């Protein structure tokens, strides 16, 4: 259960995970189903058939009705849509024109509870796997809703945190929408400094919680700045809290068959990458300086992604022998800063203020290196895509970036990128300098590209880890 699923409804990396994990679980021998909101963007683009119609559900002091439609995802996995036009028949997922919908708390409490009802009626799952705060009401309902919990006695409840910074914190009054006994609004369950916290409730009530990389799992249980008030709650889960690294969808992100790029290429025949670099420069009006590496970024303009660190260091970065191409949007002030900076550095900088998937592919293929200076990064997927395209990541050592990128050592023939430890402008510039020095030595750069190409973060590996974890949890609950 999740609020997003690529390619039908995407706002961020959650959609990529939900678009890939069910198919990988299916390949691993499981029989998965997917439940997502019935957004207009999905219903208008897939074939659906009604399964349940006009189901009443108590919702606070009133009653809301919903239907369930069945479709299939791109892997042939059954996909059930919670159809409620009032909540989901909108142009956006979380909002429009840069503004969140004011009723998001109501929308996603409703979605989680309706998804729990639908799964009990249609699927009768062995495992109910909810993702992020938007689906947190699923494990809450499974264990705390007196009417629903008997239907899930033989089911495992698991919850995955994709970004702990977004917890689904609402007003005290929103608790009534869960239709639970008042005892659950307490510090032991869903109460958080006088507010409702859906993610906290899901973590406490689920059988097992996970997050999207081993390093991020350690960080959010030990660092209060990254735990956002829930580090103690996570520590209390003990062995039932794990970090499982996400995978990359190599069906879409593969330079050997990518239809969006100027020329395809492979590790054995990498010459097409030079054509992609030339095409990227030409499309953006950048000089074709083959002695300068092109540094790519595909990101959100936010402090989490370290774009403010790049802003503060930009003059120092622009003094280096490189060109920087950014595909990013988000914070309006950061957008304006980088568009203004283009005028100061016309031969070195391009800031494309939007998100465009085709352009993202062209940047991955056309760049020599890929910059991710994140303040924190639960997993990160774009560095995995970069590696598959032979594009060396330059990353801060945090979360999933630490788990996927290691410092290149040409003597020992180890590593696949360039890493800086502190969230510090000077350290970032030093890492870029190490990258440039390696780029100038063509033999070393070929070895680095080979190491990038060899990095494998497939979903098959992640799916096997999930299935093994599920089995451990089932045994611990006496369900196997």
PDB file of C-alpha atoms in Angstrom, residues 60-251:
ATOM      1  CA  UNK A  60     -14.843  10.436  12.286  1.00  0.00           C
ATOM      2  CA  UNK A  61     -18.398  11.499  13.069  1.00  0.00           C
ATOM      3  CA  UNK A  62     -19.588  10.757   9.537  1.00  0.00           C
ATOM      4  CA  UNK A  63     -19.501   8.076   6.856  1.00  0.00           C
ATOM      5  CA  UNK A  64     -17.503   8.058   3.607  1.00  0.00           C
ATOM      6  CA  UNK A  65     -18.093   5.634   0.757  1.00  0.00           C
ATOM      7  CA  UNK A  66     -15.578   4.248  -1.709  1.00  0.00           C
ATOM      8  CA  UNK A  67     -15.290   1.707  -4.482  1.00  0.00           C
ATOM      9  CA  UNK A  68     -12.371  -0.509  -5.474  1.00  0.00           C
ATOM     10  CA  UNK A  69     -11.221  -0.905  -9.067  1.00  0.00           C
ATOM     11  CA  UNK A  70      -8.859  -3.590 -10.312  1.00  0.00           C
ATOM     12  CA  UNK A  71      -6.090  -2.990 -12.845  1.00  0.00           C
ATOM     13  CA  UNK A  72      -2.587  -4.389 -13.421  1.00  0.00           C
ATOM     14  CA  UNK A  73       0.780  -2.696 -13.105  1.00  0.00           C
ATOM     15  CA  UNK A  74       3.523  -2.911 -15.720  1.00  0.00           C
ATOM     16  CA  UNK A  75       4.733  -6.233 -14.250  1.00  0.00           C
ATOM     17  CA  UNK A  76       1.301  -7.835 -14.391  1.00  0.00           C
ATOM     18  CA  UNK A  77       0.842  -7.450 -10.642  1.00  0.00           C
ATOM     19  CA  UNK A  78      -2.800  -6.848  -9.597  1.00  0.00           C
ATOM     20  CA  UNK A  79      -3.269  -3.178  -8.748  1.00  0.00           C
ATOM     21  CA  UNK A  80      -6.306  -2.133  -6.738  1.00  0.00           C
ATOM     22  CA  UNK A  81      -7.425   1.494  -6.794  1.00  0.00           C
ATOM     23  CA  UNK A  82      -9.307   3.111  -3.908  1.00  0.00           C
ATOM     24  CA  UNK A  83     -11.846   5.124  -5.857  1.00  0.00           C
ATOM     25  CA  UNK A  84     -13.125   8.219  -4.047  1.00  0.00           C
ATOM     26  CA  UNK A  85     -13.419  11.140  -6.495  1.00  0.00           C
ATOM     27  CA  UNK A  86     -13.738  13.696  -3.718  1.00  0.00           C
ATOM     28  CA  UNK A  87     -10.318  12.818  -2.299  1.00  0.00           C
ATOM     29  CA  UNK A  88      -8.416  11.504  -5.333  1.00  0.00           C
ATOM     30  CA  UNK A  89     -10.127  12.866  -8.442  1.00  0.00           C
ATOM     31  CA  UNK A  90      -7.671  15.766  -8.647  1.00  0.00           C
ATOM     32  CA  UNK A  91      -4.854  16.820 -10.947  1.00  0.00           C
ATOM     33  CA  UNK A  92      -2.162  16.392  -8.311  1.00  0.00           C
ATOM     34  CA  UNK A  93      -1.051  13.731  -5.847  1.00  0.00           C
ATOM     35  CA  UNK A  94      -0.259  15.900  -2.840  1.00  0.00           C
ATOM     36  CA  UNK A  95      -1.083  19.333  -4.222  1.00  0.00           C
ATOM     37  CA  UNK A  96      -1.088  21.692  -7.184  1.00  0.00           C
ATOM     38  CA  UNK A  97       0.902  24.755  -8.254  1.00  0.00           C
ATOM     39  CA  UNK A  98       3.476  24.250  -5.514  1.00  0.00           C
ATOM     40  CA  UNK A  99       0.897  24.137  -2.706  1.00  0.00           C
ATOM     41  CA  UNK A 100      -0.164  21.073  -0.703  1.00  0.00           C
ATOM     42  CA  UNK A 101      -3.841  20.230  -0.554  1.00  0.00           C
ATOM     43  CA  UNK A 102      -5.147  21.447   2.830  1.00  0.00           C
ATOM     44  CA  UNK A 103      -6.985  18.167   3.441  1.00  0.00           C
ATOM     45  CA  UNK A 104      -4.027  15.803   2.897  1.00  0.00           C
ATOM     46  CA  UNK A 105      -4.296  14.449   6.423  1.00  0.00           C
ATOM     47  CA  UNK A 106      -7.945  13.498   5.834  1.00  0.00           C
ATOM     48  CA  UNK A 107      -7.185  12.106   2.370  1.00  0.00           C
ATOM     49  CA  UNK A 108      -4.464   9.729   3.495  1.00  0.00           C
ATOM     50  CA  UNK A 109      -6.024   8.622   6.762  1.00  0.00           C
ATOM     51  CA  UNK A 110      -8.996   7.713   4.588  1.00  0.00           C
ATOM     52  CA  UNK A 111      -6.759   5.953   2.049  1.00  0.00           C
ATOM     53  CA  UNK A 112      -4.985   3.843   4.668  1.00  0.00           C
ATOM     54  CA  UNK A 113      -8.182   2.742   6.356  1.00  0.00           C
ATOM     55  CA  UNK A 114      -9.911   2.013   3.040  1.00  0.00           C
ATOM     56  CA  UNK A 115      -6.841   0.078   1.849  1.00  0.00           C
ATOM     57  CA  UNK A 116      -6.951  -2.050   5.002  1.00  0.00           C
ATOM     58  CA  UNK A 117     -10.637  -2.814   4.421  1.00  0.00           C
ATOM     59  CA  UNK A 118     -10.061  -3.578   0.729  1.00  0.00           C
ATOM     60  CA  UNK A 119      -7.136  -5.890   1.452  1.00  0.00           C
ATOM     61  CA  UNK A 120      -9.136  -7.836   4.034  1.00  0.00           C
ATOM     62  CA  UNK A 121     -12.121  -8.186   1.682  1.00  0.00           C
ATOM     63  CA  UNK A 122     -10.290  -8.932  -1.580  1.00  0.00           C
ATOM     64  CA  UNK A 123      -6.812 -10.252  -0.831  1.00  0.00           C
ATOM     65  CA  UNK A 124      -6.713 -11.666   2.738  1.00  0.00           C
ATOM     66  CA  UNK A 125      -2.946 -11.051   2.756  1.00  0.00           C
ATOM     67  CA  UNK A 126      -0.263 -12.990   4.580  1.00  0.00           C
ATOM     68  CA  UNK A 127       1.755  -9.757   4.701  1.00  0.00           C
ATOM     69  CA  UNK A 128       0.477  -6.181   4.536  1.00  0.00           C
ATOM     70  CA  UNK A 129       3.318  -3.849   3.591  1.00  0.00           C
ATOM     71  CA  UNK A 130       2.623  -0.109   3.979  1.00  0.00           C
ATOM     72  CA  UNK A 131       4.969   2.624   2.766  1.00  0.00           C
ATOM     73  CA  UNK A 132       5.513   6.048   4.343  1.00  0.00           C
ATOM     74  CA  UNK A 133       3.086   8.156   6.334  1.00  0.00           C
ATOM     75  CA  UNK A 134       0.449   8.275   3.600  1.00  0.00           C
ATOM     76  CA  UNK A 135      -0.236   4.558   4.184  1.00  0.00           C
ATOM     77  CA  UNK A 136       0.514   4.540   7.918  1.00  0.00           C
ATOM     78  CA  UNK A 137      -3.164   4.106   8.789  1.00  0.00           C
ATOM     79  CA  UNK A 138      -2.932   0.548   7.403  1.00  0.00           C
ATOM     80  CA  UNK A 139      -0.812  -0.975  10.217  1.00  0.00           C
ATOM     81  CA  UNK A 140      -2.625   1.253  12.717  1.00  0.00           C
ATOM     82  CA  UNK A 141      -6.009  -0.114  11.632  1.00  0.00           C
ATOM     83  CA  UNK A 142      -4.717  -3.690  11.461  1.00  0.00           C
ATOM     84  CA  UNK A 143      -3.744  -3.715  15.121  1.00  0.00           C
ATOM     85  CA  UNK A 144      -5.876  -1.037  16.807  1.00  0.00           C
ATOM     86  CA  UNK A 145      -9.228  -0.974  14.987  1.00  0.00           C
ATOM     87  CA  UNK A 146     -11.503  -3.326  16.930  1.00  0.00           C
ATOM     88  CA  UNK A 147     -13.621  -4.127  13.866  1.00  0.00           C
ATOM     89  CA  UNK A 148     -10.677  -4.817  11.535  1.00  0.00           C
ATOM     90  CA  UNK A 149      -7.986  -6.345  13.730  1.00  0.00           C
ATOM     91  CA  UNK A 150      -9.666  -9.790  14.000  1.00  0.00           C
ATOM     92  CA  UNK A 151      -9.480 -10.068  10.200  1.00  0.00           C
ATOM     93  CA  UNK A 152      -5.681  -9.687  10.310  1.00  0.00           C
ATOM     94  CA  UNK A 153      -4.807 -12.104  13.103  1.00  0.00           C
ATOM     95  CA  UNK A 154      -2.843 -14.323  10.716  1.00  0.00           C
ATOM     96  CA  UNK A 155      -1.323 -11.446   8.727  1.00  0.00           C
ATOM     97  CA  UNK A 156       2.058  -9.821   9.211  1.00  0.00           C
ATOM     98  CA  UNK A 157       2.077  -6.022   9.372  1.00  0.00           C
ATOM     99  CA  UNK A 158       5.218  -4.275   8.075  1.00  0.00           C
ATOM    100  CA  UNK A 159       5.952  -0.606   7.507  1.00  0.00           C
ATOM    101  CA  UNK A 160       8.723   1.030   5.465  1.00  0.00           C
ATOM    102  CA  UNK A 161      10.027   4.546   6.103  1.00  0.00           C
ATOM    103  CA  UNK A 162      11.236   6.289   2.967  1.00  0.00           C
ATOM    104  CA  UNK A 163      11.926   9.662   4.577  1.00  0.00           C
ATOM    105  CA  UNK A 164      11.589  10.214   8.316  1.00  0.00           C
ATOM    106  CA  UNK A 165      11.409  13.976   7.834  1.00  0.00           C
ATOM    107  CA  UNK A 166       7.778  13.580   6.701  1.00  0.00           C
ATOM    108  CA  UNK A 167       5.801  11.828   9.430  1.00  0.00           C
ATOM    109  CA  UNK A 168       2.150  12.687   8.847  1.00  0.00           C
ATOM    110  CA  UNK A 169       1.790  14.987  11.843  1.00  0.00           C
ATOM    111  CA  UNK A 170      -1.698  16.400  12.294  1.00  0.00           C
ATOM    112  CA  UNK A 171      -3.880  18.084  14.833  1.00  0.00           C
ATOM    113  CA  UNK A 172      -5.216  16.342  17.921  1.00  0.00           C
ATOM    114  CA  UNK A 173      -8.669  16.554  16.324  1.00  0.00           C
ATOM    115  CA  UNK A 174      -7.514  14.449  13.356  1.00  0.00           C
ATOM    116  CA  UNK A 175      -7.231  11.414  15.642  1.00  0.00           C
ATOM    117  CA  UNK A 176     -11.019  11.077  15.498  1.00  0.00           C
ATOM    118  CA  UNK A 177     -10.750  10.189  11.784  1.00  0.00           C
ATOM    119  CA  UNK A 178      -9.138   6.871  12.756  1.00  0.00           C
ATOM    120  CA  UNK A 179     -12.190   5.834  14.811  1.00  0.00           C
ATOM    121  CA  UNK A 180     -10.021   4.229  17.485  1.00  0.00           C
ATOM    122  CA  UNK A 181     -10.392   3.935  21.216  1.00  0.00           C
ATOM    123  CA  UNK A 182      -9.208   7.138  22.939  1.00  0.00           C
ATOM    124  CA  UNK A 183      -6.432   5.194  24.701  1.00  0.00           C
ATOM    125  CA  UNK A 184      -4.464   5.116  21.454  1.00  0.00           C
ATOM    126  CA  UNK A 185      -4.011   8.889  21.600  1.00  0.00           C
ATOM    127  CA  UNK A 186      -1.228   8.596  24.138  1.00  0.00           C
ATOM    128  CA  UNK A 187       2.588   8.846  24.137  1.00  0.00           C
ATOM    129  CA  UNK A 188       2.761   5.052  23.908  1.00  0.00           C
ATOM    130  CA  UNK A 189       1.001   5.078  20.533  1.00  0.00           C
ATOM    131  CA  UNK A 190      -0.019   7.970  18.270  1.00  0.00           C
ATOM    132  CA  UNK A 191       0.353  11.102  20.407  1.00  0.00           C
ATOM    133  CA  UNK A 192       3.426  13.240  19.673  1.00  0.00           C
ATOM    134  CA  UNK A 193       3.820  16.409  21.755  1.00  0.00           C
ATOM    135  CA  UNK A 194       0.080  16.992  21.727  1.00  0.00           C
ATOM    136  CA  UNK A 195      -0.327  16.179  18.028  1.00  0.00           C
ATOM    137  CA  UNK A 196      -1.294  13.109  16.025  1.00  0.00           C
ATOM    138  CA  UNK A 197       1.702  11.367  14.437  1.00  0.00           C
ATOM    139  CA  UNK A 198       0.713   8.683  11.929  1.00  0.00           C
ATOM    140  CA  UNK A 199       4.228   7.436  11.276  1.00  0.00           C
ATOM    141  CA  UNK A 200       4.889   7.004  14.989  1.00  0.00           C
ATOM    142  CA  UNK A 201       1.701   4.986  15.353  1.00  0.00           C
ATOM    143  CA  UNK A 202       2.619   2.770  12.423  1.00  0.00           C
ATOM    144  CA  UNK A 203       6.119   2.111  13.788  1.00  0.00           C
ATOM    145  CA  UNK A 204       4.807   1.240  17.253  1.00  0.00           C
ATOM    146  CA  UNK A 205       1.959  -0.996  16.071  1.00  0.00           C
ATOM    147  CA  UNK A 206       3.525  -2.837  13.119  1.00  0.00           C
ATOM    148  CA  UNK A 207       5.271  -6.196  13.516  1.00  0.00           C
ATOM    149  CA  UNK A 208       8.365  -4.955  11.710  1.00  0.00           C
ATOM    150  CA  UNK A 209       9.613  -1.609  10.456  1.00  0.00           C
ATOM    151  CA  UNK A 210      12.251  -0.950   7.834  1.00  0.00           C
ATOM    152  CA  UNK A 211      13.902   1.890   6.027  1.00  0.00           C
ATOM    153  CA  UNK A 212      15.594   2.147   2.684  1.00  0.00           C
ATOM    154  CA  UNK A 213      19.290   1.711   3.463  1.00  0.00           C
ATOM    155  CA  UNK A 214      21.387   0.210   6.269  1.00  0.00           C
ATOM    156  CA  UNK A 215      23.273   3.443   6.944  1.00  0.00           C
ATOM    157  CA  UNK A 216      20.092   5.515   7.155  1.00  0.00           C
ATOM    158  CA  UNK A 217      18.714   2.954   9.620  1.00  0.00           C
ATOM    159  CA  UNK A 218      21.746   3.547  11.860  1.00  0.00           C
ATOM    160  CA  UNK A 219      21.588   7.320  11.427  1.00  0.00           C
ATOM    161  CA  UNK A 220      17.949   7.753  12.391  1.00  0.00           C
ATOM    162  CA  UNK A 221      18.331   5.680  15.553  1.00  0.00           C
ATOM    163  CA  UNK A 222      21.465   7.475  16.778  1.00  0.00           C
ATOM    164  CA  UNK A 223      21.389  11.069  15.476  1.00  0.00           C
ATOM    165  CA  UNK A 224      18.602  13.294  16.883  1.00  0.00           C
ATOM    166  CA  UNK A 225      18.972  15.671  13.927  1.00  0.00           C
ATOM    167  CA  UNK A 226      18.037  12.852  11.573  1.00  0.00           C
ATOM    168  CA  UNK A 227      15.654  11.014  13.896  1.00  0.00           C
ATOM    169  CA  UNK A 228      13.227  13.953  14.024  1.00  0.00           C
ATOM    170  CA  UNK A 229      11.992  12.935  17.466  1.00  0.00           C
ATOM    171  CA  UNK A 230      11.396   9.255  16.631  1.00  0.00           C
ATOM    172  CA  UNK A 231      14.894   7.870  17.225  1.00  0.00           C
ATOM    173  CA  UNK A 232      13.834   6.380  20.571  1.00  0.00           C
ATOM    174  CA  UNK A 233      10.694   4.830  19.084  1.00  0.00           C
ATOM    175  CA  UNK A 234      12.808   3.175  16.392  1.00  0.00           C
ATOM    176  CA  UNK A 235      15.390   1.927  18.888  1.00  0.00           C
ATOM    177  CA  UNK A 236      12.604   0.253  20.831  1.00  0.00           C
ATOM    178  CA  UNK A 237      11.804  -1.895  17.777  1.00  0.00           C
ATOM    179  CA  UNK A 238      15.183  -3.575  18.292  1.00  0.00           C
ATOM    180  CA  UNK A 239      15.854  -6.344  15.782  1.00  0.00           C
ATOM    181  CA  UNK A 240      12.458  -5.699  14.207  1.00  0.00           C
ATOM    182  CA  UNK A 241      13.791  -2.507  12.629  1.00  0.00           C
ATOM    183  CA  UNK A 242      16.100  -3.032   9.639  1.00  0.00           C
ATOM    184  CA  UNK A 243      17.578  -1.161   6.691  1.00  0.00           C
ATOM    185  CA  UNK A 244      17.156  -2.710   3.231  1.00  0.00           C
ATOM    186  CA  UNK A 245      18.731  -0.864   0.329  1.00  0.00           C
ATOM    187  CA  UNK A 246      16.401   0.051  -2.524  1.00  0.00           C
ATOM    188  CA  UNK A 247      17.125  -1.179  -6.023  1.00  0.00           C
ATOM    189  CA  UNK A 248      17.343   0.504  -9.407  1.00  0.00           C
ATOM    190  CA  UNK A 249      14.976  -0.222 -12.268  1.00  0.00           C
ATOM    191  CA  UNK A 250      17.424  -1.281 -14.966  1.00  0.00           C
ATOM    192  CA  UNK A 251      14.593  -1.818 -17.429  1.00  0.00           C
TER     193      UNK A 251
END
